Amino acid sequence: MCQNSTPEYSLLSKLNSPCSPPSFKQLEKAIQGDTFDWQALKSQIKLDENGLIPAIAQQFDTKEVLMMAWMNLPSIEETLKTGRVCYWSRSRQNYWRKGEASGQIQLLKSLAFDCDGDTILLTVDQTGPACHTGRRSCFYSQVKGDKLEITSAPLIDPSVLYKN
């Protein structure tokens, strides 16, 4: 069932069919507290030609950006169901449950879409390093003037991290 906080002013009252899935463009007019059926709304997610959407993982308490990876609808559903982040690996063409090989898991705190419905922001509780290099974040290189500087050291040697 579709719900909203104030029917007379909400987006739902402006749509022809109150329970039809709105587009992300239509969601711009929604007010705080409006809710929409997830099963209907997920058909409006903008996936690329391979059925993928970029997902940015951010540490929930520090707001540090940890990594960017790809998700598809089944990996989104698994993540929401289990509370443990699951991505789609383009190189392996398979599901990638963060921490399967390394033990460095991501527990989901929230999953949000950007205004266009074409990017996901995951707030997570990251155990240990998020990057396969052993660093906390995959964003460890920074352009400074005409140089690229490495801005963080590995927390753990990758050969120890991936001992299997």
Coordinates of N, CA and C in Angstrom, one line a residue:
M1 N 0.8 -1.2 0.0 CA 0.0 0.0 0.0 C 0.9 1.2 0.0
C2 N 0.5 2.2 -0.8 CA 1.3 3.5 -0.8 C 0.8 4.3 0.4
Q3 N 1.8 5.0 1.0 CA 1.4 5.9 2.1 C 2.1 7.3 1.9
N4 N 1.6 8.2 2.5 CA 2.2 9.6 2.5 C 1.8 10.3 3.7
S5 N 2.6 11.3 4.1 CA 2.3 12.0 5.3 C 1.2 13.0 5.2
T6 N 1.1 13.8 4.1 CA 0.0 14.7 4.0 C -0.5 14.6 2.6
P7 N -1.6 13.9 2.4 CA -2.1 13.6 1.0 C -2.4 14.8 0.2
E8 N -2.9 15.9 0.9 CA -3.3 17.0 0.1 C -2.1 17.8 -0.6
Y9 N -0.9 17.6 0.0 CA 0.2 18.3 -0.6 C 1.3 17.4 -1.2
S10 N 1.1 16.1 -1.0 CA 2.2 15.2 -1.4 C 2.2 14.9 -2.9
L11 N 3.3 14.3 -3.3 CA 3.5 13.9 -4.7 C 2.4 12.9 -5.1
L12 N 2.0 12.0 -4.2 CA 1.0 11.0 -4.5 C -0.3 11.6 -4.9
S13 N -0.7 12.7 -4.3 CA -2.0 13.3 -4.7 C -1.9 13.9 -6.1
K14 N -0.7 14.1 -6.6 CA -0.6 14.7 -7.9 C -0.5 13.7 -9.1
L15 N -0.3 12.4 -8.7 CA -0.2 11.4 -9.7 C -1.5 10.8 -10.1
N16 N -1.7 10.4 -11.3 CA -3.0 9.8 -11.7 C -3.3 8.6 -10.9
S17 N -2.4 7.6 -10.8 CA -2.6 6.4 -10.0 C -1.8 6.5 -8.7
P18 N -2.4 6.6 -7.6 CA -1.6 6.8 -6.3 C -0.5 5.8 -6.1
C19 N -0.7 4.6 -6.6 CA 0.3 3.5 -6.3 C 1.1 3.1 -7.5
S20 N 1.1 3.9 -8.6 CA 2.0 3.6 -9.7 C 3.3 4.2 -9.3
P21 N 4.4 3.5 -9.8 CA 5.7 3.9 -9.4 C 6.1 5.3 -10.0
P22 N 6.4 6.2 -9.2 CA 6.9 7.5 -9.7 C 8.3 7.4 -10.3
S23 N 8.6 8.3 -11.2 CA 10.0 8.3 -11.7 C 10.8 9.1 -10.6
F24 N 12.1 9.0 -10.8 CA 12.9 9.8 -9.8 C 12.7 11.3 -10.1
K25 N 12.4 11.7 -11.3 CA 12.1 13.1 -11.5 C 10.9 13.5 -10.7
Q26 N 9.9 12.7 -10.7 CA 8.7 13.0 -9.9 C 8.9 13.0 -8.4
L27 N 9.9 12.2 -8.0 CA 10.2 12.1 -6.5 C 10.8 13.5 -6.0
E28 N 11.3 14.3 -7.0 CA 11.8 15.6 -6.6 C 10.7 16.4 -5.9
K29 N 9.5 16.2 -6.2 CA 8.4 17.0 -5.7 C 7.8 16.4 -4.4
A30 N 8.3 15.2 -4.0 CA 7.9 14.6 -2.8 C 8.3 15.4 -1.6
I31 N 7.6 15.3 -0.5 CA 8.0 16.0 0.7 C 8.5 15.0 1.8
Q32 N 9.3 15.5 2.7 CA 9.8 14.6 3.7 C 8.7 13.8 4.4
G33 N 8.9 12.5 4.6 CA 7.9 11.7 5.2 C 7.1 10.9 4.2
D34 N 7.0 11.3 2.9 CA 6.3 10.5 1.9 C 7.0 9.2 1.8
T35 N 6.3 8.1 1.6 CA 6.8 6.8 1.4 C 6.3 6.2 0.1
F36 N 7.1 5.4 -0.5 CA 6.7 4.7 -1.8 C 7.0 3.3 -1.8
D37 N 6.3 2.5 -2.5 CA 6.5 1.0 -2.5 C 7.8 0.7 -3.2
W38 N 8.7 0.0 -2.4 CA 10.0 -0.3 -3.0 C 9.9 -1.3 -4.2
Q39 N 9.0 -2.3 -4.1 CA 8.9 -3.2 -5.2 C 8.5 -2.5 -6.5
A40 N 7.7 -1.5 -6.4 CA 7.3 -0.8 -7.6 C 8.3 0.2 -8.0
L41 N 9.0 0.9 -7.0 CA 9.9 1.9 -7.4 C 11.2 1.4 -8.0
K42 N 11.6 0.1 -7.6 CA 12.9 -0.4 -8.1 C 12.9 -0.5 -9.6
S43 N 11.7 -0.6 -10.3 CA 11.7 -0.6 -11.7 C 12.1 0.7 -12.3
Q44 N 12.2 1.7 -11.5 CA 12.6 3.1 -12.0 C 14.1 3.4 -11.9
I45 N 14.8 2.4 -11.3 CA 16.3 2.6 -11.1 C 16.9 2.6 -12.5
K46 N 17.8 3.6 -12.7 CA 18.5 3.7 -14.0 C 19.8 2.9 -14.0
L47 N 19.7 1.7 -14.6 CA 20.8 0.8 -14.8 C 21.5 1.1 -16.1
D48 N 22.8 0.8 -16.2 CA 23.5 1.0 -17.5 C 23.1 -0.2 -18.4
E49 N 23.8 -0.2 -19.6 CA 23.5 -1.3 -20.6 C 23.8 -2.7 -20.1
N50 N 24.6 -2.8 -19.0 CA 24.9 -4.1 -18.5 C 24.0 -4.5 -17.2
G51 N 23.1 -3.6 -17.0 CA 22.2 -3.8 -15.8 C 22.8 -3.4 -14.5
L52 N 23.8 -2.5 -14.6 CA 24.6 -2.1 -13.4 C 24.3 -0.7 -13.0
I53 N 24.6 -0.4 -11.7 CA 24.5 1.0 -11.2 C 25.7 1.2 -10.3
P54 N 26.4 2.3 -10.4 CA 27.5 2.6 -9.5 C 27.0 2.8 -8.0
A55 N 27.8 2.2 -7.1 CA 27.5 2.3 -5.7 C 28.7 2.8 -4.9
I56 N 28.5 3.9 -4.2 CA 29.6 4.5 -3.4 C 29.4 4.1 -2.0
A57 N 30.5 3.6 -1.4 CA 30.4 3.1 0.0 C 31.1 4.2 0.9
Q58 N 30.4 4.6 1.9 CA 30.8 5.7 2.8 C 30.7 5.2 4.3
Q59 N 31.8 5.3 5.1 CA 31.7 4.9 6.5 C 30.7 5.8 7.2
F60 N 29.8 5.1 7.9 CA 28.6 5.8 8.5 C 29.0 6.8 9.5
D61 N 30.0 6.6 10.3 CA 30.2 7.5 11.4 C 31.2 8.6 11.1
T62 N 32.2 8.4 10.2 CA 33.2 9.4 9.9 C 32.9 10.1 8.6
K63 N 32.0 9.5 7.8 CA 31.6 10.0 6.4 C 32.7 9.8 5.4
E64 N 33.8 9.1 5.8 CA 34.9 8.8 4.8 C 34.4 8.0 3.6
V65 N 34.7 8.5 2.4 CA 34.4 7.7 1.2 C 35.4 6.5 1.1
L66 N 34.8 5.3 1.1 CA 35.7 4.1 1.1 C 36.0 3.6 -0.2
M67 N 35.0 3.5 -1.1 CA 35.2 2.8 -2.4 C 34.0 3.1 -3.3
M68 N 34.1 2.7 -4.5 CA 33.0 2.7 -5.5 C 33.1 1.3 -6.2
A69 N 31.9 0.7 -6.3 CA 31.8 -0.6 -7.0 C 30.5 -0.6 -7.7
W70 N 30.1 -1.7 -8.3 CA 28.9 -1.8 -9.1 C 27.9 -2.8 -8.4
M71 N 26.6 -2.5 -8.6 CA 25.6 -3.3 -8.1 C 24.6 -3.6 -9.2
N72 N 23.8 -4.7 -9.1 CA 22.7 -4.9 -10.0 C 21.5 -5.1 -9.1
L73 N 20.3 -5.4 -9.7 CA 19.1 -5.5 -8.8 C 19.2 -6.7 -7.8
P74 N 19.7 -7.9 -8.3 CA 19.8 -8.9 -7.3 C 20.8 -8.6 -6.1
S75 N 21.9 -7.9 -6.4 CA 22.9 -7.6 -5.4 C 22.3 -6.5 -4.4
I76 N 21.5 -5.6 -5.0 CA 20.8 -4.6 -4.1 C 19.8 -5.4 -3.2
E77 N 19.0 -6.3 -3.8 CA 18.1 -7.0 -3.0 C 18.8 -7.9 -1.9
E78 N 19.9 -8.5 -2.2 CA 20.6 -9.3 -1.2 C 21.1 -8.4 -0.1
T79 N 21.7 -7.3 -0.5 CA 22.2 -6.4 0.5 C 21.1 -5.9 1.5
L80 N 19.9 -5.6 0.9 CA 18.8 -5.1 1.8 C 18.3 -6.3 2.7
K81 N 18.3 -7.5 2.1 CA 17.8 -8.6 2.9 C 18.7 -9.1 4.0
T82 N 20.0 -9.1 3.7 CA 21.0 -9.6 4.7 C 21.7 -8.6 5.5
G83 N 21.7 -7.3 5.1 CA 22.4 -6.3 5.8 C 23.9 -6.3 5.6
R84 N 24.4 -7.2 4.7 CA 25.8 -7.3 4.4 C 25.9 -6.9 2.9
V85 N 26.8 -6.0 2.6 CA 26.9 -5.4 1.2 C 27.4 -6.5 0.2
C86 N 26.7 -6.6 -0.9 CA 27.0 -7.5 -2.0 C 27.1 -6.6 -3.2
Y87 N 28.1 -6.8 -4.0 CA 28.4 -6.0 -5.2 C 28.4 -7.0 -6.4
W88 N 28.4 -6.5 -7.6 CA 28.6 -7.3 -8.8 C 30.0 -7.0 -9.3
S89 N 30.8 -8.0 -9.5 CA 32.2 -7.9 -10.0 C 32.2 -7.9 -11.5
R90 N 32.5 -6.8 -12.1 CA 32.6 -6.8 -13.6 C 33.7 -7.7 -14.1
S91 N 34.8 -7.8 -13.4 CA 35.9 -8.6 -13.9 C 35.7 -10.1 -13.8
R92 N 35.1 -10.5 -12.7 CA 34.8 -11.9 -12.4 C 33.4 -12.3 -13.0
Q93 N 32.6 -11.3 -13.3 CA 31.2 -11.6 -13.8 C 30.5 -12.5 -12.7
N94 N 30.6 -12.0 -11.5 CA 30.0 -12.8 -10.4 C 29.7 -11.9 -9.2
Y95 N 28.9 -12.4 -8.3 CA 28.6 -11.6 -7.1 C 29.8 -11.5 -6.2
W96 N 30.0 -10.4 -5.5 CA 31.1 -10.2 -4.7 C 30.6 -9.7 -3.4
R97 N 30.6 -10.6 -2.4 CA 30.2 -10.2 -1.1 C 31.4 -9.7 -0.3
K98 N 31.4 -8.4 -0.1 CA 32.5 -7.7 0.5 C 33.0 -8.4 1.7
G99 N 34.2 -8.8 1.7 CA 34.8 -9.5 2.9 C 34.8 -11.0 2.8
E100 N 34.3 -11.6 1.7 CA 34.3 -13.0 1.6 C 35.7 -13.6 1.7
A101 N 36.6 -13.0 1.0 CA 38.0 -13.5 0.9 C 38.9 -12.9 2.1
S102 N 38.6 -11.7 2.4 CA 39.5 -11.0 3.3 C 39.0 -10.9 4.8
G103 N 37.7 -11.1 4.9 CA 37.1 -10.9 6.3 C 36.8 -9.4 6.6
Q104 N 37.1 -8.5 5.7 CA 36.9 -7.1 5.9 C 35.5 -6.7 5.3
I105 N 34.4 -7.1 6.1 CA 33.1 -6.9 5.7 C 32.5 -5.5 5.8
Q106 N 31.4 -5.3 5.0 CA 30.7 -4.0 5.1 C 29.3 -4.4 5.6
L107 N 28.9 -3.8 6.7 CA 27.5 -4.0 7.2 C 26.7 -2.7 6.8
L108 N 25.6 -2.9 6.2 CA 24.8 -1.8 5.7 C 24.1 -1.1 6.8
K109 N 24.2 0.2 6.8 CA 23.5 1.1 7.7 C 22.3 1.8 6.9
S110 N 22.6 2.2 5.7 CA 21.5 2.7 4.8 C 21.9 2.7 3.4
L111 N 20.9 2.6 2.5 CA 21.0 2.6 1.1 C 20.2 3.7 0.5
A112 N 20.8 4.7 -0.2 CA 20.0 5.8 -0.8 C 20.4 6.0 -2.2
F113 N 19.5 6.5 -3.0 CA 19.7 6.8 -4.4 C 19.9 8.3 -4.6
D114 N 20.6 8.7 -5.6 CA 20.7 10.1 -5.9 C 19.5 10.6 -6.6
C115 N 19.4 11.8 -6.9 CA 18.1 12.4 -7.5 C 17.8 11.9 -8.8
D116 N 18.7 11.4 -9.6 CA 18.4 10.8 -10.9 C 18.1 9.3 -10.9
G117 N 18.4 8.7 -9.7 CA 18.2 7.2 -9.6 C 19.2 6.4 -10.4
D118 N 20.4 7.1 -10.6 CA 21.5 6.4 -11.3 C 22.8 6.2 -10.5
T119 N 22.7 6.4 -9.2 CA 23.9 6.2 -8.4 C 23.4 5.9 -7.0
I120 N 24.0 4.9 -6.3 CA 23.7 4.5 -5.0 C 24.7 5.0 -4.0
L121 N 24.3 5.5 -2.8 CA 25.1 5.8 -1.7 C 24.8 4.8 -0.6
L122 N 25.8 4.0 -0.3 CA 25.7 3.0 0.8 C 26.4 3.6 2.0
T123 N 25.7 3.8 3.1 CA 26.5 4.1 4.4 C 26.7 2.7 5.1
V124 N 27.9 2.5 5.4 CA 28.3 1.1 5.9 C 29.1 1.2 7.2
D125 N 29.2 0.1 7.9 CA 30.2 0.0 8.9 C 31.2 -1.0 8.4
Q126 N 32.4 -0.4 8.0 CA 33.5 -1.2 7.4 C 34.4 -1.8 8.4
T127 N 34.6 -3.1 8.3 CA 35.6 -3.8 9.2 C 36.9 -3.7 8.5
G128 N 37.9 -3.1 9.1 CA 39.3 -3.0 8.5 C 39.3 -2.2 7.2
P129 N 40.3 -2.6 6.4 CA 40.5 -1.9 5.1 C 39.4 -2.2 4.1
A130 N 39.0 -1.2 3.3 CA 38.0 -1.4 2.3 C 38.7 -1.7 1.0
C131 N 39.9 -1.3 0.8 CA 40.6 -1.5 -0.5 C 41.4 -2.7 -0.6
H132 N 41.5 -3.3 -1.7 CA 42.2 -4.6 -1.9 C 43.7 -4.3 -1.7
T133 N 44.2 -3.1 -1.7 CA 45.6 -2.7 -1.4 C 45.9 -2.8 0.0
G134 N 44.9 -3.0 0.9 CA 45.1 -3.0 2.3 C 44.9 -1.7 3.0
R135 N 44.5 -0.7 2.2 CA 44.3 0.7 2.7 C 42.8 0.8 3.1
R136 N 42.6 1.7 4.0 CA 41.2 2.0 4.5 C 40.3 2.3 3.4
S137 N 40.7 3.2 2.5 CA 39.9 3.7 1.4 C 40.6 3.4 0.1
C138 N 39.8 3.2 -1.0 CA 40.4 3.1 -2.3 C 40.9 4.4 -2.9
F139 N 40.5 5.5 -2.2 CA 40.9 6.9 -2.7 C 42.1 7.3 -1.9
Y140 N 43.2 6.7 -2.2 CA 44.5 7.0 -1.5 C 45.5 7.8 -2.3
S141 N 45.1 8.2 -3.5 CA 46.0 9.0 -4.3 C 45.3 10.4 -4.6
Q142 N 46.1 11.4 -4.5 CA 45.5 12.8 -4.7 C 46.4 13.6 -5.6
V143 N 45.8 14.3 -6.5 CA 46.5 15.2 -7.4 C 46.8 16.5 -6.6
K144 N 48.1 16.8 -6.5 CA 48.5 18.1 -5.9 C 49.5 18.8 -6.8
G145 N 48.9 19.9 -7.5 CA 49.7 20.6 -8.5 C 49.9 19.7 -9.7
D146 N 51.2 19.5 -10.0 CA 51.5 18.6 -11.2 C 52.0 17.2 -10.7
K147 N 51.7 16.8 -9.5 CA 52.1 15.5 -8.9 C 50.9 14.8 -8.4
L148 N 51.0 13.4 -8.4 CA 50.0 12.6 -7.8 C 50.7 12.0 -6.5
E149 N 50.1 12.3 -5.4 CA 50.7 11.9 -4.1 C 49.9 10.8 -3.5
I150 N 50.6 9.8 -3.0 CA 49.9 8.7 -2.2 C 49.7 9.3 -0.8
T151 N 48.4 9.3 -0.4 CA 48.1 10.0 0.8 C 47.8 9.0 2.0
S152 N 47.9 7.7 1.8 CA 47.7 6.8 3.0 C 48.5 5.5 2.7
A153 N 48.9 5.0 3.8 CA 49.7 3.7 3.8 C 48.7 2.5 4.0
P154 N 49.1 1.4 3.5 CA 48.2 0.2 3.8 C 48.1 -0.1 5.3
L155 N 47.0 -0.5 5.8 CA 46.8 -0.9 7.2 C 47.3 -2.3 7.4
I156 N 47.2 -3.1 6.3 CA 47.7 -4.5 6.3 C 48.2 -4.8 5.0
D157 N 49.2 -5.7 4.9 CA 49.8 -6.2 3.7 C 48.8 -7.0 2.9
P158 N 48.5 -6.7 1.6 CA 47.5 -7.4 0.9 C 47.8 -8.9 0.8
S159 N 49.0 -9.3 0.9 CA 49.3 -10.8 0.9 C 48.8 -11.5 2.1
V160 N 48.8 -10.7 3.2 CA 48.2 -11.2 4.5 C 46.7 -11.2 4.4
L161 N 46.2 -10.1 3.9 CA 44.8 -9.8 3.8 C 44.1 -10.9 3.0
Y162 N 44.7 -11.3 1.9 CA 44.1 -12.4 1.0 C 45.0 -13.6 1.0
K163 N 45.1 -14.3 2.1 CA 46.0 -15.4 2.3 C 45.5 -16.7 1.6
N164 N 44.2 -16.7 1.2 CA 43.7 -17.9 0.5 C 44.0 -18.0 -0.9

